[in-house]
Short mmCIF file of C-alpha atoms in Angstrom, two decimals:
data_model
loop_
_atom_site.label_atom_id
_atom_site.label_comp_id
_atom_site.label_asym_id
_atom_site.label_seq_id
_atom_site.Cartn_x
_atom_site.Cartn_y
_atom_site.Cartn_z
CA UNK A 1 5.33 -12.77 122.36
CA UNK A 2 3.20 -12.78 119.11
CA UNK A 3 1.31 -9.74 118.37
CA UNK A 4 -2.57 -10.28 118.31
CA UNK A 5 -4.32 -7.87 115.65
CA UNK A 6 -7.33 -6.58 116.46
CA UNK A 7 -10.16 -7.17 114.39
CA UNK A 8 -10.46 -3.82 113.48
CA UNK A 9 -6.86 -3.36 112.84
CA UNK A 10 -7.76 -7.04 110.31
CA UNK A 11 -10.14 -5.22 108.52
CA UNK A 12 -8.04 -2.15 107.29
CA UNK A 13 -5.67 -4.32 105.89
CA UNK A 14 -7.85 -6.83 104.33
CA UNK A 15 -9.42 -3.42 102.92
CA UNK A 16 -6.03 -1.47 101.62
CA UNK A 17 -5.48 -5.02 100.00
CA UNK A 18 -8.92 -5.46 98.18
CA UNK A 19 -8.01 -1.36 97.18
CA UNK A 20 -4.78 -2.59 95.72
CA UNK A 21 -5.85 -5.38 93.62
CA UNK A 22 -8.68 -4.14 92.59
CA UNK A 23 -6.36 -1.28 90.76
CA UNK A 24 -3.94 -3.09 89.57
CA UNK A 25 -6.47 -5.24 87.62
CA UNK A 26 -8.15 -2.04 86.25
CA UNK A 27 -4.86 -0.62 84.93
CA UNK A 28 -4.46 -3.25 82.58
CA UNK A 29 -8.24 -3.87 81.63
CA UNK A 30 -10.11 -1.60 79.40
CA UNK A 31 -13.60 -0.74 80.85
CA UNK A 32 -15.63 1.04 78.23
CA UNK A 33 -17.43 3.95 79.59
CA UNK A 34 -20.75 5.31 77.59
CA UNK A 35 -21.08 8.87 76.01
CA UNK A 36 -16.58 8.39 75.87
CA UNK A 37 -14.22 7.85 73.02
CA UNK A 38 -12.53 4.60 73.18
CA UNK A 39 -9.16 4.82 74.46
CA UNK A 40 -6.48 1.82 74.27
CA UNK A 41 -4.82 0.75 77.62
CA UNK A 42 -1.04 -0.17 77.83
CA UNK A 43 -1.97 -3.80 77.91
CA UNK A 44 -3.82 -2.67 74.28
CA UNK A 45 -1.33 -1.34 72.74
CA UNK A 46 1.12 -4.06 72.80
CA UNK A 47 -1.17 -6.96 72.39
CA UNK A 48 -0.73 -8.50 68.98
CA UNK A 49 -3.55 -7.35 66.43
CA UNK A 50 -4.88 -10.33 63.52
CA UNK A 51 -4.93 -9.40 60.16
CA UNK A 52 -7.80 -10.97 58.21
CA UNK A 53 -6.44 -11.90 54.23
CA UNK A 54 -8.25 -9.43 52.35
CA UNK A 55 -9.64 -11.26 48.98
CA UNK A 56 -9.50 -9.29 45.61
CA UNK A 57 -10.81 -10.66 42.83
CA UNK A 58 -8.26 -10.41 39.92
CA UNK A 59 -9.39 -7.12 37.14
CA UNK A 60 -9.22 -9.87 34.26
CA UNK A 61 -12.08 -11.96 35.77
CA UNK A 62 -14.12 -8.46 36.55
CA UNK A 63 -14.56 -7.35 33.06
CA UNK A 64 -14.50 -10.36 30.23
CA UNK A 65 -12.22 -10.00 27.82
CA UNK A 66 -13.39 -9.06 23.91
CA UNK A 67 -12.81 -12.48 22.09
CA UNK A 68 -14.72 -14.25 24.96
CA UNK A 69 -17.95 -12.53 24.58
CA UNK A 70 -20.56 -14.74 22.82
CA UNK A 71 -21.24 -14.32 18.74
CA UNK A 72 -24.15 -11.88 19.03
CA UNK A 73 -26.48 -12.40 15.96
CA UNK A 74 -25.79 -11.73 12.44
CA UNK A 75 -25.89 -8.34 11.14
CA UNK A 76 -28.99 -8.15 8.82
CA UNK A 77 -28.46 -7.84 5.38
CA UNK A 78 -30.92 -6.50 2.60
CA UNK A 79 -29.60 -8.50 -0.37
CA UNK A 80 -29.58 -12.31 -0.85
CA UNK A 81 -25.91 -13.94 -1.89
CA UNK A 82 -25.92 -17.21 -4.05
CA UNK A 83 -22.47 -19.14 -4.48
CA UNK A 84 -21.46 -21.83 -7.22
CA UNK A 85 -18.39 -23.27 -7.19
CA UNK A 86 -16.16 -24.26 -10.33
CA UNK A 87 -16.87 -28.12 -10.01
CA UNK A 88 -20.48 -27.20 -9.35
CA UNK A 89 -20.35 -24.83 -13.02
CA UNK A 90 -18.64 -27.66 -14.56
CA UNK A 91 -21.43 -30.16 -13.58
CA UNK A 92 -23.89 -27.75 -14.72
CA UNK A 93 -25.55 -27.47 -10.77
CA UNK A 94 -27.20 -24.28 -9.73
CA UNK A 95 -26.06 -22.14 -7.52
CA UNK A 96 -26.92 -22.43 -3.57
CA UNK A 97 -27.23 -19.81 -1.16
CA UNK A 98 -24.18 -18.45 0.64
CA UNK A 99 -24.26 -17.76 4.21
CA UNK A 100 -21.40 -14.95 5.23
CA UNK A 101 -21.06 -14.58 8.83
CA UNK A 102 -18.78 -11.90 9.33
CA UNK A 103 -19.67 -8.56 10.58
CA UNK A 104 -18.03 -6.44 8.61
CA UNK A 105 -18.82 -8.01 4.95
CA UNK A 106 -22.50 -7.95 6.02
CA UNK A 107 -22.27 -4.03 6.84
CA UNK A 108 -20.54 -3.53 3.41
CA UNK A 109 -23.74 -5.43 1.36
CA UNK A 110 -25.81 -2.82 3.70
CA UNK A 111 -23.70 0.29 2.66
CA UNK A 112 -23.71 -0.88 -1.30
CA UNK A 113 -27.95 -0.89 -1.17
CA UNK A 114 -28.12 1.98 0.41
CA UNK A 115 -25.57 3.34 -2.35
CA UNK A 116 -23.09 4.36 0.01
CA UNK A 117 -20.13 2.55 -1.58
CA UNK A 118 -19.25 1.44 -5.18
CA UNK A 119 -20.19 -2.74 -6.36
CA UNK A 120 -16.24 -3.03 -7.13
CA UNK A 121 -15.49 -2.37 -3.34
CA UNK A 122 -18.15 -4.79 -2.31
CA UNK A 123 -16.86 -7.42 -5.06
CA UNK A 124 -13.50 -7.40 -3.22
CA UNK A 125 -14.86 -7.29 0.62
CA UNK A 126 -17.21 -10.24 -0.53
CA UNK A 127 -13.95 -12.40 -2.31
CA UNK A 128 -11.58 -11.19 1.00
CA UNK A 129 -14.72 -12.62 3.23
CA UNK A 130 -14.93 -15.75 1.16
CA UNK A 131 -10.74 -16.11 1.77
CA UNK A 132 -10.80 -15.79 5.18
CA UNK A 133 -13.63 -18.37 5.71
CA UNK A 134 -11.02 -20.67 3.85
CA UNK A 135 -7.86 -19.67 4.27
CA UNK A 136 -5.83 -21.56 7.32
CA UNK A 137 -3.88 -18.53 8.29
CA UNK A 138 0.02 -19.02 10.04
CA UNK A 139 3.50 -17.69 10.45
CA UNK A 140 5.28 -16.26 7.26
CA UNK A 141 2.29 -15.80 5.17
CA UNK A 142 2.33 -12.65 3.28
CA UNK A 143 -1.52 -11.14 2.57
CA UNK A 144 -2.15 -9.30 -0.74
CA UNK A 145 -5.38 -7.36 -0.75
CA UNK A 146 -7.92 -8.32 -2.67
CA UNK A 147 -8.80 -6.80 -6.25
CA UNK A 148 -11.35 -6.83 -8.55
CA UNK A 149 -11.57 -6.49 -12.72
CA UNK A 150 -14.68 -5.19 -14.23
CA UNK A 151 -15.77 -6.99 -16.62
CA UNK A 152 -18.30 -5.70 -20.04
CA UNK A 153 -21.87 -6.10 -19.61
CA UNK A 154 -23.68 -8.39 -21.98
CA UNK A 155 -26.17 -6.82 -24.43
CA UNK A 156 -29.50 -8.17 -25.40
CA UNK A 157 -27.33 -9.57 -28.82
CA UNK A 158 -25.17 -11.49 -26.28
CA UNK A 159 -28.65 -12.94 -24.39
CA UNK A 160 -27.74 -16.46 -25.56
CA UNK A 161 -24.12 -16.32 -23.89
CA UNK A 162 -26.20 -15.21 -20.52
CA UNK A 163 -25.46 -17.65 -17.53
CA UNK A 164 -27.30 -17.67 -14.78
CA UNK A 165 -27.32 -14.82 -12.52
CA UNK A 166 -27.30 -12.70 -15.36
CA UNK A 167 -30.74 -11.09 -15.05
CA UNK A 168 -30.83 -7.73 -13.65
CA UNK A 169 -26.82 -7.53 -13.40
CA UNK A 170 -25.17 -4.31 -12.27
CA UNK A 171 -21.95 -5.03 -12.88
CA UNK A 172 -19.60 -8.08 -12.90
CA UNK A 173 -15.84 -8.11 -11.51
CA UNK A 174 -13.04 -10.98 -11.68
CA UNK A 175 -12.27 -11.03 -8.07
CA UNK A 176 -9.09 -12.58 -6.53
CA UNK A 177 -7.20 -12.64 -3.10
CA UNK A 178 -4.44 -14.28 -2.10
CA UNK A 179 -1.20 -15.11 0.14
CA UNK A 180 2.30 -15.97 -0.69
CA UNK A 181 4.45 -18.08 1.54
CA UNK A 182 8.17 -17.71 0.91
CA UNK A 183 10.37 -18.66 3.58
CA UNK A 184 13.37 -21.23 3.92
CA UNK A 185 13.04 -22.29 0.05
CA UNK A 186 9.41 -23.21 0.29
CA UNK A 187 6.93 -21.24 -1.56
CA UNK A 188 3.53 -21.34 -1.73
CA UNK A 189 0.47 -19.93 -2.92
CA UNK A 190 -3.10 -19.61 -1.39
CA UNK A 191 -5.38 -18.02 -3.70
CA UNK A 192 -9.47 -17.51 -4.10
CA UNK A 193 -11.34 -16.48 -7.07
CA UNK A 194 -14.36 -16.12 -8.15
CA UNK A 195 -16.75 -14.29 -10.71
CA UNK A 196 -19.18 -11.98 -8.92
CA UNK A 197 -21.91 -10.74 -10.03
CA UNK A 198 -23.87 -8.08 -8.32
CA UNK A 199 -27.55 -6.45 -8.96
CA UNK A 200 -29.69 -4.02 -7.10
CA UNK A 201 -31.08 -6.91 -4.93
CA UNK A 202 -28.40 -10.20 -5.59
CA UNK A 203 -24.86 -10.95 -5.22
CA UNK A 204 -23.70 -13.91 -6.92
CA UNK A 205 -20.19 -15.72 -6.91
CA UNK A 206 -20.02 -17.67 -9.62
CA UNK A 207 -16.83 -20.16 -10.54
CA UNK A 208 -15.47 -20.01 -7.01
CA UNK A 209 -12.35 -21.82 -6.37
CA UNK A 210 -9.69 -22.07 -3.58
CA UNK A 211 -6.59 -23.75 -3.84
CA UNK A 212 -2.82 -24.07 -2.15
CA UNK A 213 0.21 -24.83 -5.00
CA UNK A 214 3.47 -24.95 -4.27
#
Protein backbone atom coordinates (compact mmCIF):
# COMPACT_ATOMS: atom_id res chain seq x y z
CA UNK A 1 0.00 0.00 0.00
CA UNK A 2 1.12 3.59 -1.00
CA UNK A 3 2.57 5.67 1.63
CA UNK A 4 0.49 8.89 2.41
CA UNK A 5 2.88 11.90 3.51
CA UNK A 6 1.74 13.98 5.91
CA UNK A 7 1.43 17.46 5.28
CA UNK A 8 3.90 18.33 7.57
CA UNK A 9 6.26 15.72 6.45
CA UNK A 10 5.26 17.76 2.51
CA UNK A 11 6.42 20.79 3.80
CA UNK A 12 10.05 19.83 4.94
CA UNK A 13 10.74 18.58 1.73
CA UNK A 14 9.23 21.19 -0.38
CA UNK A 15 11.48 23.38 2.11
CA UNK A 16 15.07 21.36 1.91
CA UNK A 17 14.23 21.70 -1.93
CA UNK A 18 13.56 25.55 -2.12
CA UNK A 19 17.11 25.48 0.34
CA UNK A 20 18.80 23.59 -2.42
CA UNK A 21 17.98 25.56 -5.38
CA UNK A 22 18.10 28.52 -4.02
CA UNK A 23 22.09 27.71 -3.43
CA UNK A 24 22.87 26.31 -6.25
CA UNK A 25 21.68 29.44 -8.17
CA UNK A 26 23.73 31.69 -5.79
CA UNK A 27 26.95 29.75 -6.39
CA UNK A 28 27.08 30.65 -9.82
CA UNK A 29 25.58 34.29 -9.60
CA UNK A 30 27.54 37.16 -8.35
CA UNK A 31 25.51 39.27 -5.80
CA UNK A 32 27.36 42.47 -5.10
CA UNK A 33 27.40 43.29 -1.51
CA UNK A 34 27.99 47.20 -0.40
CA UNK A 35 31.03 48.47 1.72
CA UNK A 36 32.90 44.80 -0.17
CA UNK A 37 35.51 44.43 -2.81
CA UNK A 38 34.21 42.83 -5.86
CA UNK A 39 35.07 39.33 -6.09
CA UNK A 40 34.61 37.13 -9.43
CA UNK A 41 32.55 33.84 -9.09
CA UNK A 42 33.60 30.57 -10.91
CA UNK A 43 30.93 31.18 -13.46
CA UNK A 44 33.11 34.78 -13.84
CA UNK A 45 36.07 33.62 -14.37
CA UNK A 46 35.51 31.47 -17.28
CA UNK A 47 32.96 33.51 -19.07
CA UNK A 48 34.45 35.00 -22.20
CA UNK A 49 35.50 38.80 -21.70
CA UNK A 50 34.97 41.43 -25.15
CA UNK A 51 37.70 43.39 -26.12
CA UNK A 52 36.69 46.81 -27.47
CA UNK A 53 39.34 47.87 -30.69
CA UNK A 54 41.22 50.50 -29.12
CA UNK A 55 41.66 53.48 -31.87
CA UNK A 56 45.10 55.31 -32.09
CA UNK A 57 45.48 57.91 -34.19
CA UNK A 58 48.69 57.43 -36.31
CA UNK A 59 51.96 60.02 -34.76
CA UNK A 60 52.25 61.40 -38.49
CA UNK A 61 48.69 62.87 -38.47
CA UNK A 62 49.36 64.23 -34.63
CA UNK A 63 52.10 66.58 -35.40
CA UNK A 64 52.14 68.02 -39.27
CA UNK A 65 54.97 67.49 -40.96
CA UNK A 66 57.54 70.67 -41.85
CA UNK A 67 56.92 71.11 -45.69
CA UNK A 68 53.10 71.03 -45.02
CA UNK A 69 52.90 73.97 -42.81
CA UNK A 70 51.51 77.05 -44.65
CA UNK A 71 54.10 79.91 -46.20
CA UNK A 72 54.05 82.23 -43.18
CA UNK A 73 54.65 85.86 -44.44
CA UNK A 74 57.66 87.28 -45.94
CA UNK A 75 60.51 88.19 -43.89
CA UNK A 76 60.70 92.06 -43.94
CA UNK A 77 63.36 93.55 -45.64
CA UNK A 78 64.85 97.19 -45.22
CA UNK A 79 66.18 97.70 -48.77
CA UNK A 80 64.19 97.83 -52.06
CA UNK A 81 65.57 95.32 -55.06
CA UNK A 82 64.99 96.44 -58.76
CA UNK A 83 65.69 93.76 -61.62
CA UNK A 84 66.30 94.37 -65.49
CA UNK A 85 66.83 91.76 -67.60
CA UNK A 86 69.30 91.64 -70.72
CA UNK A 87 66.43 91.93 -73.39
CA UNK A 88 64.90 94.58 -71.17
CA UNK A 89 68.76 96.59 -71.23
CA UNK A 90 68.84 95.96 -74.82
CA UNK A 91 65.40 97.64 -75.41
CA UNK A 92 66.47 100.39 -73.29
CA UNK A 93 63.31 99.57 -70.51
CA UNK A 94 63.81 100.45 -66.91
CA UNK A 95 64.19 98.34 -64.42
CA UNK A 96 61.06 96.84 -62.35
CA UNK A 97 60.93 95.82 -58.93
CA UNK A 98 61.99 92.34 -57.89
CA UNK A 99 60.06 90.43 -55.47
CA UNK A 100 62.42 87.57 -53.62
CA UNK A 101 60.46 85.29 -51.58
CA UNK A 102 62.81 83.20 -49.91
CA UNK A 103 63.60 83.34 -46.33
CA UNK A 104 66.93 83.15 -46.18
CA UNK A 105 67.99 85.81 -49.06
CA UNK A 106 65.63 88.26 -47.30
CA UNK A 107 67.58 87.73 -43.83
CA UNK A 108 70.90 88.22 -45.75
CA UNK A 109 69.61 91.96 -47.29
CA UNK A 110 68.72 92.45 -43.36
CA UNK A 111 72.24 91.38 -42.09
CA UNK A 112 74.10 93.57 -45.06
CA UNK A 113 72.06 97.01 -43.65
CA UNK A 114 72.70 96.35 -40.50
CA UNK A 115 76.48 95.83 -41.65
CA UNK A 116 76.71 92.48 -40.41
CA UNK A 117 78.02 90.86 -43.62
CA UNK A 118 80.08 92.12 -46.64
CA UNK A 119 77.88 93.42 -50.26
CA UNK A 120 80.03 90.57 -52.15
CA UNK A 121 78.32 87.85 -49.92
CA UNK A 122 74.95 89.40 -50.46
CA UNK A 123 75.74 89.79 -54.38
CA UNK A 124 76.11 85.98 -54.49
CA UNK A 125 73.06 84.96 -51.99
CA UNK A 126 70.93 87.47 -54.18
CA UNK A 127 72.28 85.69 -57.85
CA UNK A 128 71.97 81.91 -55.94
CA UNK A 129 68.20 83.22 -54.93
CA UNK A 130 67.55 84.46 -58.41
CA UNK A 131 68.87 80.64 -59.72
CA UNK A 132 66.83 78.79 -57.69
CA UNK A 133 63.61 80.76 -58.57
CA UNK A 134 64.63 79.57 -62.18
CA UNK A 135 66.42 76.74 -62.18
CA UNK A 136 64.23 73.30 -62.76
CA UNK A 137 66.33 71.24 -60.47
CA UNK A 138 66.70 67.01 -61.20
CA UNK A 139 68.84 63.94 -61.04
CA UNK A 140 72.59 64.29 -62.11
CA UNK A 141 72.85 67.96 -61.87
CA UNK A 142 76.00 69.07 -60.35
CA UNK A 143 75.60 72.71 -58.29
CA UNK A 144 78.58 75.13 -58.34
CA UNK A 145 78.27 77.87 -55.76
CA UNK A 146 77.76 81.03 -56.72
CA UNK A 147 80.60 83.80 -57.07
CA UNK A 148 80.90 87.20 -57.47
CA UNK A 149 83.72 89.73 -59.28
CA UNK A 150 84.05 93.19 -58.03
CA UNK A 151 84.01 95.37 -60.35
CA UNK A 152 85.85 99.42 -60.28
CA UNK A 153 83.68 102.12 -59.24
CA UNK A 154 83.00 104.87 -61.70
CA UNK A 155 84.40 108.36 -60.93
CA UNK A 156 82.67 111.61 -61.44
CA UNK A 157 85.05 111.69 -65.01
CA UNK A 158 83.23 108.42 -65.92
CA UNK A 159 79.52 110.20 -64.99
CA UNK A 160 78.58 110.00 -68.68
CA UNK A 161 79.24 106.06 -68.86
CA UNK A 162 76.76 105.94 -65.58
CA UNK A 163 73.69 103.57 -66.21
CA UNK A 164 71.04 103.56 -64.23
CA UNK A 165 71.29 102.40 -60.78
CA UNK A 166 74.43 104.04 -60.57
CA UNK A 167 73.62 106.77 -58.03
CA UNK A 168 74.70 106.17 -54.61
CA UNK A 169 76.50 102.71 -55.60
CA UNK A 170 78.48 100.80 -52.98
CA UNK A 171 79.92 98.46 -54.89
CA UNK A 172 79.17 96.43 -58.08
CA UNK A 173 79.99 92.54 -58.58
CA UNK A 174 79.65 90.23 -61.84
CA UNK A 175 77.63 87.56 -60.26
CA UNK A 176 77.16 84.02 -61.72
CA UNK A 177 75.76 80.53 -60.60
CA UNK A 178 75.39 77.64 -62.27
CA UNK A 179 74.93 73.67 -62.81
CA UNK A 180 76.56 71.21 -65.03
CA UNK A 181 74.83 68.12 -66.24
CA UNK A 182 77.17 65.40 -67.46
CA UNK A 183 75.88 62.06 -67.54
CA UNK A 184 75.48 59.30 -70.36
CA UNK A 185 77.20 61.70 -73.10
CA UNK A 186 74.81 64.56 -72.55
CA UNK A 187 76.07 67.70 -71.15
CA UNK A 188 74.56 70.61 -70.23
CA UNK A 189 74.76 73.86 -68.75
CA UNK A 190 72.33 75.96 -66.57
CA UNK A 191 73.73 79.20 -65.77
CA UNK A 192 72.42 82.82 -64.27
CA UNK A 193 74.10 86.06 -64.38
CA UNK A 194 73.63 89.18 -63.69
CA UNK A 195 75.30 92.65 -62.80
CA UNK A 196 74.42 93.74 -59.26
CA UNK A 197 74.63 96.65 -57.98
CA UNK A 198 74.23 97.41 -54.35
CA UNK A 199 73.94 100.87 -52.21
CA UNK A 200 73.21 101.67 -48.64
CA UNK A 201 69.42 101.52 -49.38
CA UNK A 202 69.08 99.56 -53.19
CA UNK A 203 70.03 96.40 -54.73
CA UNK A 204 69.88 96.30 -58.33
CA UNK A 205 70.39 93.33 -60.87
CA UNK A 206 71.05 94.65 -63.88
CA UNK A 207 71.61 92.44 -67.35
CA UNK A 208 70.03 89.35 -65.85
CA UNK A 209 69.96 86.35 -67.95
CA UNK A 210 69.22 82.57 -67.55
CA UNK A 211 69.80 80.10 -70.01
CA UNK A 212 70.25 76.02 -70.60
CA UNK A 213 73.03 75.08 -73.63
CA UNK A 214 73.98 71.97 -74.39
Amino acid sequence: PERCMKPRELSAVFNRLYNQETAATMAHHYIKEEGKPQVETQHQSFAPKSKKPQIVTPPSLLKRREHDKPPGPPVPISMKLYIRTRVEKEESKPSSTLHLSQATVRKQINLFHSGKISAQILASDVITALFQRDFMPGDHWDIYPASAREQQLLDDADAKNKEEGDEGIVSIFEAEKEAIWDWKDIYSVASANATIKISSGDIHVDNYRYYVAG
